[in-house]
Coordinates of C-alpha atoms and ligand atoms in Angstrom, one line a residue:
M1 CA 3.9 -23.4 3.9
T2 CA 1.1 -20.9 4.5
V3 CA 1.4 -18.5 7.4
Y4 CA -1.2 -16.3 9.1
R5 CA -1.0 -13.5 11.6
A6 CA -4.1 -11.4 12.1
P7 CA -3.5 -7.9 10.6
L8 CA -4.2 -6.1 13.8
R9 CA -2.1 -3.1 13.0
D10 CA -4.0 -2.6 9.7
Y11 CA -7.3 -2.8 11.6
K12 CA -6.1 -0.2 14.0
F13 CA -4.9 2.0 11.2
L14 CA -8.3 1.8 9.4
L15 CA -10.4 2.1 12.5
E16 CA -8.6 4.8 14.4
E17 CA -6.6 6.7 11.7
V18 CA -8.5 6.5 8.4
F19 CA -12.1 6.1 9.5
D20 CA -13.0 7.4 12.9
V21 CA -14.1 4.4 15.0
G22 CA -15.1 7.0 17.6
E23 CA -18.1 7.8 15.4
I24 CA -19.4 4.3 15.9
A25 CA -19.2 4.7 19.7
K26 CA -21.4 7.8 19.4
L27 CA -24.2 5.8 17.8
P28 CA -27.1 4.9 20.2
G29 CA -26.6 1.4 21.7
Y30 CA -22.9 1.3 20.7
E31 CA -21.6 3.4 23.5
E32 CA -19.3 0.6 24.7
A33 CA -17.8 0.1 21.3
T34 CA -14.8 2.3 21.9
A35 CA -11.4 1.9 20.2
E36 CA -10.3 0.0 23.3
T37 CA -13.2 -2.5 23.0
F38 CA -12.4 -3.0 19.3
A39 CA -8.7 -3.6 20.0
A40 CA -9.4 -6.0 22.9
V41 CA -12.0 -8.1 21.0
L42 CA -9.8 -8.2 17.9
A43 CA -6.7 -9.3 19.8
E44 CA -8.7 -12.1 21.5
G45 CA -10.2 -13.2 18.2
A46 CA -6.8 -13.2 16.6
K47 CA -5.5 -15.7 19.2
L48 CA -8.3 -18.1 18.5
C49 CA -7.9 -17.8 14.7
E50 CA -4.1 -18.2 14.7
E51 CA -3.8 -20.9 17.3
V52 CA -7.0 -23.0 16.9
L53 CA -8.6 -22.5 13.5
F54 CA -5.6 -21.9 11.2
P55 CA -3.8 -25.2 12.2
L56 CA -7.0 -27.1 11.2
N57 CA -7.2 -25.6 7.7
L58 CA -4.9 -27.8 5.7
P59 CA -5.8 -31.1 7.5
G60 CA -9.5 -30.2 7.2
D61 CA -9.0 -29.8 3.4
A62 CA -7.2 -33.1 3.1
E63 CA -9.8 -35.0 5.2
G64 CA -13.0 -33.2 4.0
C65 CA -16.5 -34.0 5.3
R66 CA -17.8 -37.5 5.2
F67 CA -21.4 -38.7 4.6
E68 CA -22.3 -41.8 6.6
N69 CA -25.8 -43.2 6.9
G70 CA -27.5 -39.8 6.6
V71 CA -25.0 -38.2 9.0
V72 CA -22.3 -35.7 8.0
R73 CA -18.9 -35.9 9.9
T74 CA -16.8 -32.8 9.8
P75 CA -13.0 -33.2 9.9
K76 CA -11.0 -34.1 13.0
G77 CA -10.8 -31.2 15.4
F78 CA -13.7 -29.1 14.0
K79 CA -16.1 -30.1 16.8
E80 CA -13.7 -29.1 19.5
A81 CA -12.8 -25.9 17.7
Y82 CA -16.5 -25.1 17.3
D83 CA -17.2 -25.6 21.0
L84 CA -14.4 -23.2 21.9
F85 CA -15.7 -20.7 19.3
R86 CA -19.2 -21.0 20.8
Q87 CA -18.1 -20.9 24.4
G88 CA -16.0 -17.8 23.7
G89 CA -19.2 -16.0 22.6
W90 CA -18.0 -15.5 19.0
T91 CA -21.4 -16.5 17.6
A92 CA -23.1 -13.8 19.6
L93 CA -20.9 -10.9 18.9
A94 CA -23.2 -8.6 16.8
A95 CA -26.5 -10.2 17.7
D96 CA -29.3 -8.5 19.6
P97 CA -28.7 -8.5 23.4
H98 CA -32.5 -9.1 23.9
Y99 CA -31.9 -12.6 22.6
G100 CA -28.5 -13.2 24.2
G101 CA -26.3 -11.4 21.8
Q102 CA -23.5 -8.9 22.7
G103 CA -24.9 -6.1 20.5
L104 CA -21.5 -5.1 19.1
P105 CA -21.2 -3.2 15.8
A106 CA -21.2 -4.8 12.4
T107 CA -17.8 -3.2 11.7
L108 CA -16.2 -5.2 14.5
N109 CA -18.0 -8.4 13.6
F110 CA -16.8 -7.9 10.0
F111 CA -13.1 -7.8 11.0
V112 CA -13.6 -10.8 13.3
S113 CA -15.2 -12.7 10.4
E114 CA -12.3 -11.7 8.2
M115 CA -9.8 -13.3 10.6
V116 CA -11.9 -16.5 10.9
A117 CA -12.1 -16.8 7.1
S118 CA -8.4 -16.1 6.7
A119 CA -7.6 -18.8 9.1
N120 CA -10.1 -21.4 7.9
L121 CA -12.9 -20.5 5.5
S122 CA -14.5 -23.9 5.7
F123 CA -14.9 -23.5 9.4
G124 CA -16.2 -20.0 9.1
M125 CA -19.1 -21.2 6.9
Y126 CA -20.9 -22.9 9.8
P127 CA -21.3 -19.8 12.1
G128 CA -21.5 -17.6 9.0
L129 CA -24.7 -19.3 7.7
T130 CA -26.1 -19.2 11.2
A131 CA -25.6 -15.5 11.3
G132 CA -27.7 -15.2 8.1
A133 CA -30.5 -17.2 9.6
V134 CA -30.4 -15.1 12.8
E135 CA -30.7 -12.0 10.7
A136 CA -33.7 -13.3 8.7
I137 CA -35.6 -14.3 11.8
H138 CA -34.7 -11.2 13.7
Q139 CA -35.8 -8.9 10.9
H140 CA -38.9 -10.8 9.6
G141 CA -40.0 -13.3 12.3
D142 CA -42.7 -12.7 14.8
E143 CA -42.0 -12.5 18.6
V144 CA -42.8 -16.2 19.2
Q145 CA -40.4 -17.2 16.4
K146 CA -37.7 -14.9 17.8
K147 CA -38.0 -16.3 21.3
T148 CA -38.1 -19.9 20.1
W149 CA -35.2 -19.9 17.7
L150 CA -32.9 -16.9 18.3
P151 CA -31.3 -17.6 21.7
K152 CA -30.0 -21.1 20.7
L153 CA -28.9 -19.9 17.3
I154 CA -27.1 -16.9 18.8
D155 CA -25.4 -18.9 21.5
G156 CA -24.3 -21.4 18.8
T157 CA -26.0 -24.4 20.4
W158 CA -28.0 -24.7 17.2
S159 CA -26.9 -23.6 13.7
G160 CA -28.7 -22.2 10.7
T161 CA -28.8 -22.5 6.9
M162 CA -30.2 -20.7 3.8
C163 CA -32.1 -23.1 1.6
L164 CA -32.7 -21.3 -1.8
T165 CA -31.1 -23.4 -4.5
E166 CA -32.8 -26.3 -6.2
P167 CA -31.6 -28.5 -9.1
Q168 CA -33.4 -26.4 -11.7
C169 CA -32.6 -23.0 -10.3
G170 CA -29.9 -21.0 -8.5
T171 CA -30.0 -17.5 -10.0
D172 CA -33.5 -17.6 -11.2
L173 CA -35.3 -18.4 -7.9
G174 CA -38.7 -17.7 -9.6
Q175 CA -38.5 -21.4 -10.6
V176 CA -38.5 -22.7 -7.0
K177 CA -40.7 -25.8 -6.8
T178 CA -40.5 -26.7 -3.1
R179 CA -44.1 -26.7 -1.8
A180 CA -45.6 -25.4 1.4
V181 CA -49.1 -26.6 2.3
P182 CA -51.0 -24.9 5.2
T183 CA -52.3 -27.1 8.1
D184 CA -54.9 -26.5 10.7
G185 CA -52.3 -25.2 13.1
D186 CA -51.8 -21.5 13.2
G187 CA -48.9 -20.5 10.9
V188 CA -47.8 -24.2 10.5
Y189 CA -47.1 -25.6 7.1
R190 CA -46.0 -28.9 5.5
I191 CA -42.9 -28.5 3.4
T192 CA -41.9 -30.9 0.6
G193 CA -39.1 -30.5 -1.9
T194 CA -35.4 -30.9 -2.5
K195 CA -32.7 -28.2 -2.0
I196 CA -29.2 -28.6 -3.3
F197 CA -25.8 -27.1 -2.5
I198 CA -26.9 -26.2 1.1
S199 CA -23.9 -25.1 3.1
A200 CA -23.9 -26.4 6.6
G201 CA -27.1 -28.3 5.8
E202 CA -26.1 -31.3 7.9
H203 CA -23.1 -31.7 10.2
D204 CA -22.0 -32.9 13.7
L205 CA -21.2 -29.5 15.3
T206 CA -24.5 -28.6 16.8
D207 CA -27.5 -30.6 18.1
N208 CA -30.1 -28.9 15.9
I209 CA -30.1 -27.2 12.5
V210 CA -32.6 -24.5 11.7
H211 CA -33.2 -24.2 7.9
L212 CA -34.5 -21.0 6.3
V213 CA -36.4 -22.3 3.3
L214 CA -37.9 -20.7 0.2
A215 CA -41.1 -22.5 -0.8
R216 CA -44.2 -21.9 -2.8
L217 CA -47.8 -21.9 -1.4
P218 CA -50.5 -23.7 -3.3
D219 CA -52.2 -20.6 -4.6
A220 CA -49.0 -18.5 -5.0
P221 CA -48.5 -16.5 -8.2
S222 CA -45.8 -17.7 -10.5
G223 CA -42.2 -16.4 -10.4
T224 CA -40.5 -14.6 -7.5
R225 CA -43.7 -12.9 -6.4
G226 CA -45.0 -16.3 -5.3
I227 CA -42.2 -17.4 -2.9
S228 CA -42.5 -17.5 0.8
L229 CA -39.9 -18.0 3.6
F230 CA -40.2 -20.7 6.2
I231 CA -38.3 -21.8 9.3
V232 CA -37.9 -25.6 9.0
P233 CA -35.9 -27.2 11.8
K234 CA -34.2 -30.5 11.7
F235 CA -35.6 -31.1 15.2
L236 CA -38.8 -29.3 16.3
A237 CA -38.6 -27.2 19.4
T238 CA -40.6 -27.9 22.6
D239 CA -42.7 -25.2 24.2
D240 CA -39.8 -24.4 26.6
G241 CA -37.4 -24.0 23.7
A242 CA -35.6 -27.3 24.1
R243 CA -34.9 -29.8 21.3
G244 CA -38.0 -31.8 20.5
P245 CA -38.9 -34.6 18.1
R246 CA -37.2 -35.2 14.7
N247 CA -38.8 -33.3 11.7
G248 CA -39.1 -34.6 8.1
V249 CA -35.7 -33.2 7.1
R250 CA -33.0 -35.5 5.8
C251 CA -29.6 -35.0 4.2
G252 CA -29.5 -36.9 0.9
G253 CA -25.7 -36.6 0.4
I254 CA -22.8 -34.1 0.2
E255 CA -21.0 -32.7 -2.8
H256 CA -17.4 -33.5 -3.7
K257 CA -16.1 -30.2 -4.8
M258 CA -13.1 -28.0 -5.8
G259 CA -12.6 -26.2 -2.5
I260 CA -13.9 -25.5 1.0
K261 CA -13.9 -29.2 1.4
A262 CA -14.4 -29.1 5.2
S263 CA -17.6 -27.1 4.7
A264 CA -20.5 -29.6 4.1
T265 CA -22.4 -28.8 0.9
C266 CA -25.6 -30.8 1.2
V267 CA -28.6 -32.1 -0.6
I268 CA -31.5 -31.5 1.8
N269 CA -34.8 -33.3 1.3
F270 CA -37.9 -32.0 3.0
D271 CA -40.6 -34.6 3.2
D272 CA -43.8 -33.2 4.7
A273 CA -41.7 -31.4 7.2
Q274 CA -43.2 -29.0 9.7
G275 CA -42.4 -25.4 8.9
Y276 CA -43.4 -21.9 10.0
L277 CA -44.0 -19.0 7.8
V278 CA -41.7 -16.0 8.3
G279 CA -43.1 -12.6 7.4
E280 CA -45.7 -12.1 4.8
K281 CA -47.1 -14.8 2.5
N282 CA -45.3 -14.5 -0.9
G283 CA -42.9 -12.0 0.7
G284 CA -40.1 -14.6 0.8
M285 CA -37.8 -12.9 -1.8
R286 CA -37.9 -9.6 0.0
A287 CA -37.1 -11.2 3.3
M288 CA -34.3 -13.2 1.8
F289 CA -32.9 -10.1 0.1
T290 CA -32.3 -8.3 3.4
M291 CA -30.4 -11.3 4.5
M292 CA -28.6 -11.7 1.2
N293 CA -27.3 -8.2 1.2
A294 CA -25.4 -8.8 4.4
A295 CA -24.3 -12.2 3.2
R296 CA -23.0 -10.6 0.0
L297 CA -20.8 -8.3 2.0
G298 CA -19.7 -11.3 3.9
V299 CA -18.7 -13.2 0.8
G300 CA -16.6 -10.2 -0.4
L301 CA -14.9 -10.4 2.9
Q302 CA -14.2 -14.1 2.5
G303 CA -12.3 -13.3 -0.7
L304 CA -10.4 -10.5 1.0
A305 CA -9.6 -12.9 3.9
L306 CA -8.0 -15.5 1.6
G307 CA -6.1 -12.8 -0.2
E308 CA -4.6 -11.8 3.2
T309 CA -3.3 -15.3 4.0
A310 CA -2.0 -15.7 0.4
Y311 CA -0.1 -12.4 0.7
Q312 CA 1.4 -13.1 4.1
S313 CA 2.5 -16.6 2.9
A314 CA 3.9 -15.3 -0.4
R315 CA 5.8 -12.4 1.3
T316 CA 7.4 -14.8 3.8
Y317 CA 8.4 -17.2 1.0
A318 CA 9.8 -14.4 -1.2
L319 CA 12.0 -13.3 1.7
E320 CA 13.3 -16.8 2.3
R321 CA 13.5 -18.6 -1.0
L322 CA 16.9 -18.1 -2.6
Q323 CA 16.8 -18.2 -6.4
G324 CA 18.8 -16.3 -9.0
R325 CA 20.5 -13.0 -8.7
S326 CA 19.1 -9.5 -9.0
P327 CA 19.2 -8.0 -12.5
T328 CA 21.2 -5.1 -11.1
G329 CA 23.9 -7.2 -9.5
V330 CA 24.3 -9.5 -6.5
K331 CA 22.4 -8.2 -3.4
F332 CA 23.3 -11.0 -0.9
P333 CA 26.9 -12.0 -1.7
D334 CA 27.2 -14.2 1.4
K335 CA 24.3 -16.4 0.1
P336 CA 24.3 -18.9 -2.8
A337 CA 21.6 -16.8 -4.4
D338 CA 19.5 -13.7 -3.8
P339 CA 16.0 -14.1 -2.2
L340 CA 13.0 -14.0 -4.6
I341 CA 12.1 -10.5 -3.3
V342 CA 14.9 -8.8 -5.3
H343 CA 13.2 -9.8 -8.6
P344 CA 11.0 -7.0 -10.1
D345 CA 8.4 -9.5 -11.3
I346 CA 8.0 -11.0 -7.8
R347 CA 7.7 -7.5 -6.4
R348 CA 5.0 -6.7 -9.0
M349 CA 3.0 -9.7 -7.9
L350 CA 3.4 -9.0 -4.2
L351 CA 2.5 -5.3 -4.5
T352 CA -0.6 -6.3 -6.6
M353 CA -1.6 -8.7 -3.8
R354 CA -1.1 -6.1 -1.2
A355 CA -2.7 -3.2 -3.0
Y356 CA -5.9 -5.2 -3.7
T357 CA -6.1 -6.7 -0.2
E358 CA -5.4 -3.6 1.9
G359 CA -7.3 -1.4 -0.4
G360 CA -10.2 -3.8 -0.4
R361 CA -10.2 -3.9 3.4
A362 CA -10.3 -0.1 3.5
L363 CA -13.3 0.0 1.1
A364 CA -15.1 -2.7 3.0
A365 CA -14.4 -0.9 6.3
W366 CA -16.0 2.3 4.9
V367 CA -19.1 0.3 3.8
M368 CA -19.4 -1.4 7.2
Q369 CA -19.2 1.9 9.0
A370 CA -22.0 3.1 6.8
E371 CA -23.9 -0.1 7.6
D372 CA -23.6 0.6 11.4
K373 CA -24.8 4.2 10.8
A374 CA -27.7 3.0 8.6
H375 CA -28.9 0.9 11.6
R376 CA -28.2 3.2 14.5
L377 CA -28.3 6.9 13.5
T378 CA -31.3 8.8 15.0
D379 CA -32.0 10.9 12.0
A380 CA -34.1 9.0 9.4
D381 CA -32.6 10.9 6.4
E382 CA -29.1 10.2 7.5
R383 CA -30.0 6.5 8.1
A384 CA -31.4 6.3 4.6
A385 CA -28.4 8.0 3.0
N386 CA -26.0 5.5 4.6
D387 CA -28.3 2.6 3.7
E388 CA -28.2 3.7 0.1
L389 CA -24.5 3.9 0.0
V390 CA -24.3 0.4 1.4
G391 CA -26.8 -0.8 -1.2
L392 CA -24.8 0.8 -4.1
L393 CA -21.5 -0.6 -3.0
T394 CA -22.6 -4.1 -1.9
P395 CA -22.4 -5.7 -5.4
I396 CA -19.0 -4.0 -5.9
V397 CA -17.6 -5.3 -2.6
K398 CA -19.0 -8.8 -3.3
A399 CA -17.8 -9.1 -6.9
M400 CA -14.7 -7.0 -7.1
L401 CA -13.2 -8.2 -3.9
T402 CA -13.7 -11.8 -4.8
D403 CA -12.5 -11.3 -8.4
N404 CA -9.4 -9.6 -7.0
A405 CA -9.0 -12.3 -4.4
F406 CA -8.9 -15.0 -7.0
L407 CA -6.2 -13.1 -8.8
V408 CA -4.4 -12.5 -5.5
T409 CA -4.5 -16.2 -4.3
N410 CA -3.3 -17.2 -7.8
L411 CA -0.4 -14.8 -7.7
G412 CA 0.5 -16.2 -4.3
M413 CA 0.6 -19.7 -5.7
Q414 CA 2.8 -18.3 -8.6
I415 CA 5.3 -16.8 -6.2
F416 CA 5.7 -20.3 -4.6
G417 CA 6.5 -21.7 -8.1
G418 CA 6.1 -25.5 -8.4
H419 CA 5.8 -25.7 -4.6
G420 CA 2.7 -23.6 -4.8
Y421 CA 1.1 -26.4 -6.8
I422 CA 1.8 -29.0 -4.2
H423 CA -1.1 -29.6 -1.7
D424 CA 1.1 -29.8 1.4
N425 CA 2.2 -26.2 1.0
G426 CA -1.3 -24.9 1.3
M427 CA -1.2 -22.3 -1.5
E428 CA -3.3 -24.2 -4.0
Q429 CA -5.9 -24.7 -1.3
L430 CA -6.3 -20.9 -1.1
V431 CA -6.9 -20.7 -4.8
R432 CA -9.5 -23.6 -4.7
D433 CA -11.2 -22.2 -1.6
C434 CA -11.4 -18.8 -3.1
R435 CA -13.1 -19.8 -6.4
I436 CA -16.5 -20.4 -4.9
T437 CA -16.7 -16.8 -3.6
Q438 CA -17.1 -15.6 -7.2
I439 CA -20.1 -17.9 -7.6
Y440 CA -22.3 -18.2 -4.5
E441 CA -24.5 -15.5 -3.0
G442 CA -25.3 -14.4 -6.6
A443 CA -22.6 -15.1 -9.2
N444 CA -20.4 -12.0 -9.9
G445 CA -22.1 -11.5 -13.3
I446 CA -25.4 -11.1 -11.4
Q447 CA -23.8 -8.6 -9.0
A448 CA -22.9 -6.5 -12.1
L449 CA -26.5 -6.7 -13.4
D450 CA -27.7 -5.6 -9.9
L451 CA -25.4 -2.6 -10.1
V452 CA -26.3 -1.6 -13.6
G453 CA -29.9 -2.8 -13.8
R454 CA -31.2 -1.9 -10.3
K455 CA -28.9 0.3 -8.3
M456 CA -27.8 2.7 -11.0
G457 CA -31.2 4.0 -11.9
Q458 CA -32.8 3.6 -8.4
H459 CA -34.5 6.8 -7.2
T460 CA -33.3 8.6 -10.4
G461 CA -29.7 8.0 -9.6
R462 CA -29.8 8.9 -5.9
L463 CA -27.8 5.9 -4.9
L464 CA -25.0 6.8 -7.3
R465 CA -24.9 10.3 -5.9
R466 CA -24.3 8.9 -2.4
F467 CA -20.9 7.8 -3.7
F468 CA -20.3 10.4 -6.4
H469 CA -20.8 13.5 -4.3
P470 CA -18.4 12.8 -1.4
V471 CA -15.8 11.3 -3.7
D472 CA -16.0 14.3 -6.1
Q473 CA -15.7 16.7 -3.2
Y474 CA -12.8 15.0 -1.6
L475 CA -10.7 14.3 -4.7
R476 CA -11.3 17.8 -6.1
A477 CA -10.2 19.4 -2.9
K478 CA -7.0 17.2 -2.7
M479 CA -5.8 17.0 -6.3
S480 CA -3.8 20.2 -6.2
D481 CA -2.3 19.5 -2.9
P482 CA 1.5 19.4 -3.4
A483 CA 2.0 16.1 -1.6
L484 CA -1.3 14.4 -2.0
G485 CA -1.9 15.4 -5.6
E486 CA 0.3 12.6 -6.8
F487 CA -2.5 10.2 -5.6
A488 CA -5.7 12.4 -5.8
L489 CA -5.1 13.5 -9.4
P490 CA -5.0 10.1 -11.1
A491 CA -7.9 9.0 -8.9
Y492 CA -9.9 12.1 -9.9
R493 CA -9.2 11.6 -13.6
A494 CA -10.5 8.0 -13.4
F495 CA -13.4 9.1 -11.4
G496 CA -14.3 11.7 -14.1
R497 CA -14.3 9.0 -16.8
L498 CA -16.5 6.8 -14.5
Q499 CA -19.0 9.6 -14.3
Q500 CA -19.0 10.1 -18.1
T501 CA -19.3 6.3 -18.7
T502 CA -22.2 6.1 -16.2
A503 CA -24.1 8.8 -18.1
L504 CA -23.4 7.1 -21.4
L505 CA -24.5 3.7 -20.2
A506 CA -27.6 5.0 -18.5
Q507 CA -28.6 6.6 -21.8
K508 CA -27.8 3.6 -24.1
G509 CA -29.3 1.2 -21.6
L510 CA -32.7 3.0 -21.8
V511 CA -32.8 2.5 -25.6
N512 CA -31.5 -1.1 -25.6
P513 CA -31.1 -3.1 -22.3
D514 CA -28.4 -5.3 -23.9
E515 CA -26.1 -2.2 -24.0
A516 CA -26.2 -2.0 -20.2
A517 CA -26.0 -5.8 -19.6
A518 CA -23.2 -6.4 -22.1
A519 CA -21.1 -3.7 -20.3
A520 CA -22.2 -4.6 -16.7
A521 CA -19.2 -6.7 -15.6
E522 CA -16.6 -4.2 -17.0
Y523 CA -18.6 -1.3 -15.5
L524 CA -18.6 -2.9 -12.1
R525 CA -14.9 -3.5 -12.2
A526 CA -14.1 0.0 -13.4
F527 CA -16.4 1.4 -10.6
G528 CA -14.6 -0.8 -8.1
L529 CA -11.1 0.3 -9.2
V530 CA -12.1 3.9 -9.0
A531 CA -13.5 3.3 -5.5
L532 CA -10.1 1.7 -4.5
G533 CA -8.4 4.8 -6.0
Y534 CA -10.5 6.9 -3.6
V535 CA -9.7 4.8 -0.5
W536 CA -6.0 4.6 -1.4
T537 CA -5.9 8.4 -1.6
R538 CA -7.4 8.6 1.8
I539 CA -4.9 6.1 3.1
A540 CA -2.1 8.1 1.5
E541 CA -3.4 11.3 3.2
V542 CA -3.1 9.7 6.6
A543 CA 0.2 8.1 5.9
L544 CA 1.7 11.4 4.7
A545 CA 0.5 13.2 7.8
K546 CA 1.7 10.5 10.2
R547 CA 5.0 9.3 8.8
G548 CA 6.9 12.4 10.2
M549 CA 5.7 11.8 13.7
A550 CA 5.8 8.0 13.7
N551 CA 7.5 6.5 16.7
G552 CA 9.4 3.7 15.1
E553 CA 6.5 3.1 12.7
A554 CA 7.8 5.0 9.7
A555 CA 8.1 1.7 7.8
F556 CA 4.4 1.1 8.2
Y557 CA 3.4 4.4 6.8
D558 CA 6.1 4.3 4.1
A559 CA 4.8 0.9 3.0
K560 CA 1.2 2.4 2.7
L561 CA 2.6 5.2 0.6
A562 CA 4.6 2.9 -1.7
T563 CA 1.6 0.6 -2.1
A564 CA -0.7 3.6 -2.9
R565 CA 1.8 4.8 -5.5
F566 CA 1.9 1.3 -7.0
Y567 CA -1.9 1.2 -7.1
M568 CA -2.2 4.5 -8.9
A569 CA 0.6 3.8 -11.4
K570 CA 0.1 0.1 -12.1
L571 CA -3.5 -1.0 -11.3
L572 CA -5.8 2.0 -11.7
P573 CA -4.8 2.4 -15.4
E574 CA -6.8 -0.8 -16.1
T575 CA -9.8 1.5 -16.0
G576 CA -8.7 3.1 -19.3
A577 CA -9.0 -0.3 -21.1
L578 CA -12.3 -1.0 -19.4
F579 CA -13.8 2.4 -20.4
A580 CA -12.6 1.9 -24.0
S581 CA -14.2 -1.6 -24.1
I582 CA -17.5 -0.3 -22.6
G583 CA -17.5 2.4 -25.2
S584 CA -17.5 -0.2 -28.0
G585 CA -21.1 -1.1 -27.1
A586 CA -23.1 -4.3 -27.2
K587 CA -22.6 -5.2 -30.8
P588 CA -19.3 -7.1 -30.5
V589 CA -20.9 -9.3 -27.8
M590 CA -24.3 -9.8 -29.4
E591 CA -23.8 -10.1 -33.1
L592 CA -22.9 -13.8 -33.2
A593 CA -26.2 -15.9 -33.5
A594 CA -26.8 -18.3 -30.6
E595 CA -26.6 -21.3 -32.9
A596 CA -23.2 -20.2 -34.2
F597 CA -21.5 -20.7 -30.9
Ligands
FAD601 C1 -20.1 -24.7 -2.4 C2 -21.4 -24.1 -2.7 C3 -22.1 -23.7 -1.6 C4 -23.4 -23.1 -1.8 N1 -24.2 -22.8 -0.7 C5 -25.5 -22.5 -0.9 C6 -26.3 -22.3 0.3 O1 -25.9 -22.4 1.4 N2 -27.7 -22.1 0.0 C7 -28.2 -22.0 -1.3 O2 -29.3 -21.8 -1.4 N3 -27.4 -22.1 -2.3 C8 -26.0 -22.4 -2.2 N4 -25.2 -22.5 -3.2 C9 -25.7 -22.3 -4.6 C10 -25.2 -21.1 -5.3 O3 -25.7 -19.9 -4.6 C11 -25.6 -21.1 -6.7 O4 -24.8 -22.2 -7.3 C12 -25.4 -19.8 -7.5 O5 -26.3 -18.9 -7.0 C13 -25.6 -20.0 -9.0 O6 -26.7 -20.7 -9.3 P1 -26.6 -21.9 -10.3 O7 -25.5 -22.8 -9.9 O8 -27.9 -22.6 -10.5 O9 -26.1 -21.3 -11.7 P2 -27.1 -20.7 -12.8 O10 -28.2 -19.8 -12.2 O11 -27.5 -21.7 -13.7 O12 -26.1 -19.7 -13.6 C14 -25.1 -20.1 -14.4 C15 -24.3 -18.9 -14.9 O13 -25.2 -18.1 -15.7 C16 -25.2 -16.8 -15.2 N5 -26.5 -16.3 -15.3 C17 -27.7 -16.8 -14.8 N6 -28.7 -16.0 -15.1 C18 -28.3 -15.0 -15.7 C19 -28.9 -13.8 -16.2 N7 -30.2 -13.5 -16.1 N8 -28.0 -12.9 -16.8 C20 -26.7 -13.1 -17.0 N9 -26.1 -14.2 -16.5 C21 -26.9 -15.1 -15.9 C22 -24.7 -16.9 -13.8 O14 -24.1 -15.7 -13.4 C23 -23.7 -18.0 -13.8 O15 -22.4 -17.6 -14.2 C24 -23.9 -23.0 -3.1 C25 -23.2 -23.5 -4.2 C26 -21.9 -24.0 -4.0 C27 -21.2 -24.6 -5.2

C-alpha cells in the first residue's frame, strides 16, 4: 500500500538551513511569515493532508467523477473534505488580505500545495484552478471585478477554471474560435463556443464556478494577438455579490482518462453566455501568461509531490518485503529472506527517486523564494532580477520535475514488483496520475522551446546570467574546498559544459532555428540536471557543517550527503550524453522527409 507522511523535516531543512526563510520575513508585508509561522502552518496542513485527503485518494480513483444530467458528481467524501479545506482557510493562504486572503508568502503556499498533491492530486486540482483564476482577476481585473469575484473565490465558496483549450487547439491558442460579442452594457459581452479538457469545469463542491475564458472579439486580428480574456460565471452575481441567475454555461460531458480520475475534466459549452472583459481588448494571451507562469511552477510541484509519495511508499515496502539474499551474504539470518533494501538494484532505484525528489524540492524552493522577492522587494532592479530568474527557471521546474517524477513514480511501481501493477496497492495510480503533468500547462516539449526560443535570448542573455553568475561564483569558490570539492567539482565541470553548449546553441540557432528546436528538450534536461547539481552542492555544504553538531540528527545529514554523492556519481553524468547528442546538430532529426515516416 502507499503511505504518506508530510516531509516536514525536509521543509525545515530547506527553509531554515539551506535557504534563509528569515529573508522572506524581512520583505514588506511578510513580517509575520517567520520560521515559526511556516512551521505551524505546515504542521496543521500536514494533518489535513495525511488524515483527510490521503485516505480519499485510492477510493476517489476507483470511483472517479460521474456525469448525470448535466451535473458532475465528485467521488464520495470529496465534498466533506472540500468543506473542511475551505473552512480551514486553506484556499485563502496566499491571497490578498484586501479581498479576504491571509497574505502569506508564495513559498509557504507552495509547500502546502505540495502536501495536498502528494496526498490527493485530483482533490488538489479544484482549489489549484481557483488559485489561477484568483491570480488572473487580481492582476488584470478592474476594481469592480475584484470586489465581485475575489472574496468568494478566495474563501472557496466559489471555484474557478482556466478555459483555453478547444478541440482544434491546445498548444496553438492562436486558433481559438470562441466568440465574444459586445452588448450595450458596459464591458458586458456574449460568449459562444466550446472549450474542452476543462479541469474543475463542473462539479458539486461549490455553489458557483467562475470560468476565465479566452475568446475572440468580432474585429480581432488573427492569431494570438486577437485573443481576449473574459470572466464567464456559471451563475451571475447579484449587485451585493451573492449568487444570481443561471448563465448560458453548460457542461457537455466529462472525459474518461488515464489518471486524476477524481478531477473532473469537462467539455464546457458557452451559449450566448454573459461575460466580462478582463484587462485590455486583445490582451488575453498576455493576461493568461502571467497566470500560466505560476500554474507551470504549480504543475512542476505536482510531479514532485507524487514522487514524494512514491518514494515513501517504495522505501517502506523495500524495508518490509523479504525476497532473496544479499549478493554479499545473508544479512538477516533470522528471517526466511533478506528485505529488498539489501539489493543494489533496489537501492539504485530508491536513491534515484530520493535524489530527484529532494533535489527538485530544493530547486523549487529556491525559485519560490525568488518569486516572493520579485513581488515584495522595495528595490525595482532587485525585483526585476528575481523575476528574471523565476522566468528562466519556470520551464525547467515544470518540465524537468515532471519528467523526473514520471521516472520516479515508475521506479516506485517497479520496486513493488507485480504488486505495484495491482490497483489496490496504489502505486500504479501514482504513475497514471503523474503522466498528465508532462502534458498540461504547456507540454514539456513546449517548455523546452520556451527556454531555448524565448528565455535564452531575452534581453541579450540577461535571464541566463541571473542563473549563470551566482552559480559560477558559488561553485568556483567551493570546488577546491577539501570536503565540499567532492560535490562542487563535478557540478562545476557540468556547469562549464552547459555554458559552452549554450553559446554553441545560440550561435547555431541564429543561422538555422531547427538547430535550437531539435536540441531544445535535451538542452532543458541538461540545464535542469546542472541546476540540481548546484542545489545538491548547497545541500551538501549545510549537511557537512551540521552533521558534527547534530543532536541525534546525524542520520538526517548523513543521508543528505550520501544522496548528494549518489547524485553527482550516478545521475549528473547523464549530462555528458546530452551534451554529445546536442553537439550532433539537427541533421539526424531533420533529414528524413515527412512522407517517409
Ligand atoms: C486531464 C487534462 C486536464 C486539462 N486541463 C485543462 C484546463 O483546465 N484548461 C485548459 O484550457 N486546458 C486543459 N487541458 C488541455 C491541455 O493543456 C492540452 O491538452 C495541452 O496544452 C496540449 O494541447 P493539445 O492536447 O491540443 O496538443 P497539441 O497542441 O495538438 O500538441 C500535440 C503534441 O505536439 C507538440 N507540439 C505542438 N506544437 C508544437 C510546436 N510548435 N513545436 C513542437 N512541438 C509541438 C506538443 O508538445 C504535444 O506533444 C487539460 C488536458 C488534460 C488531458
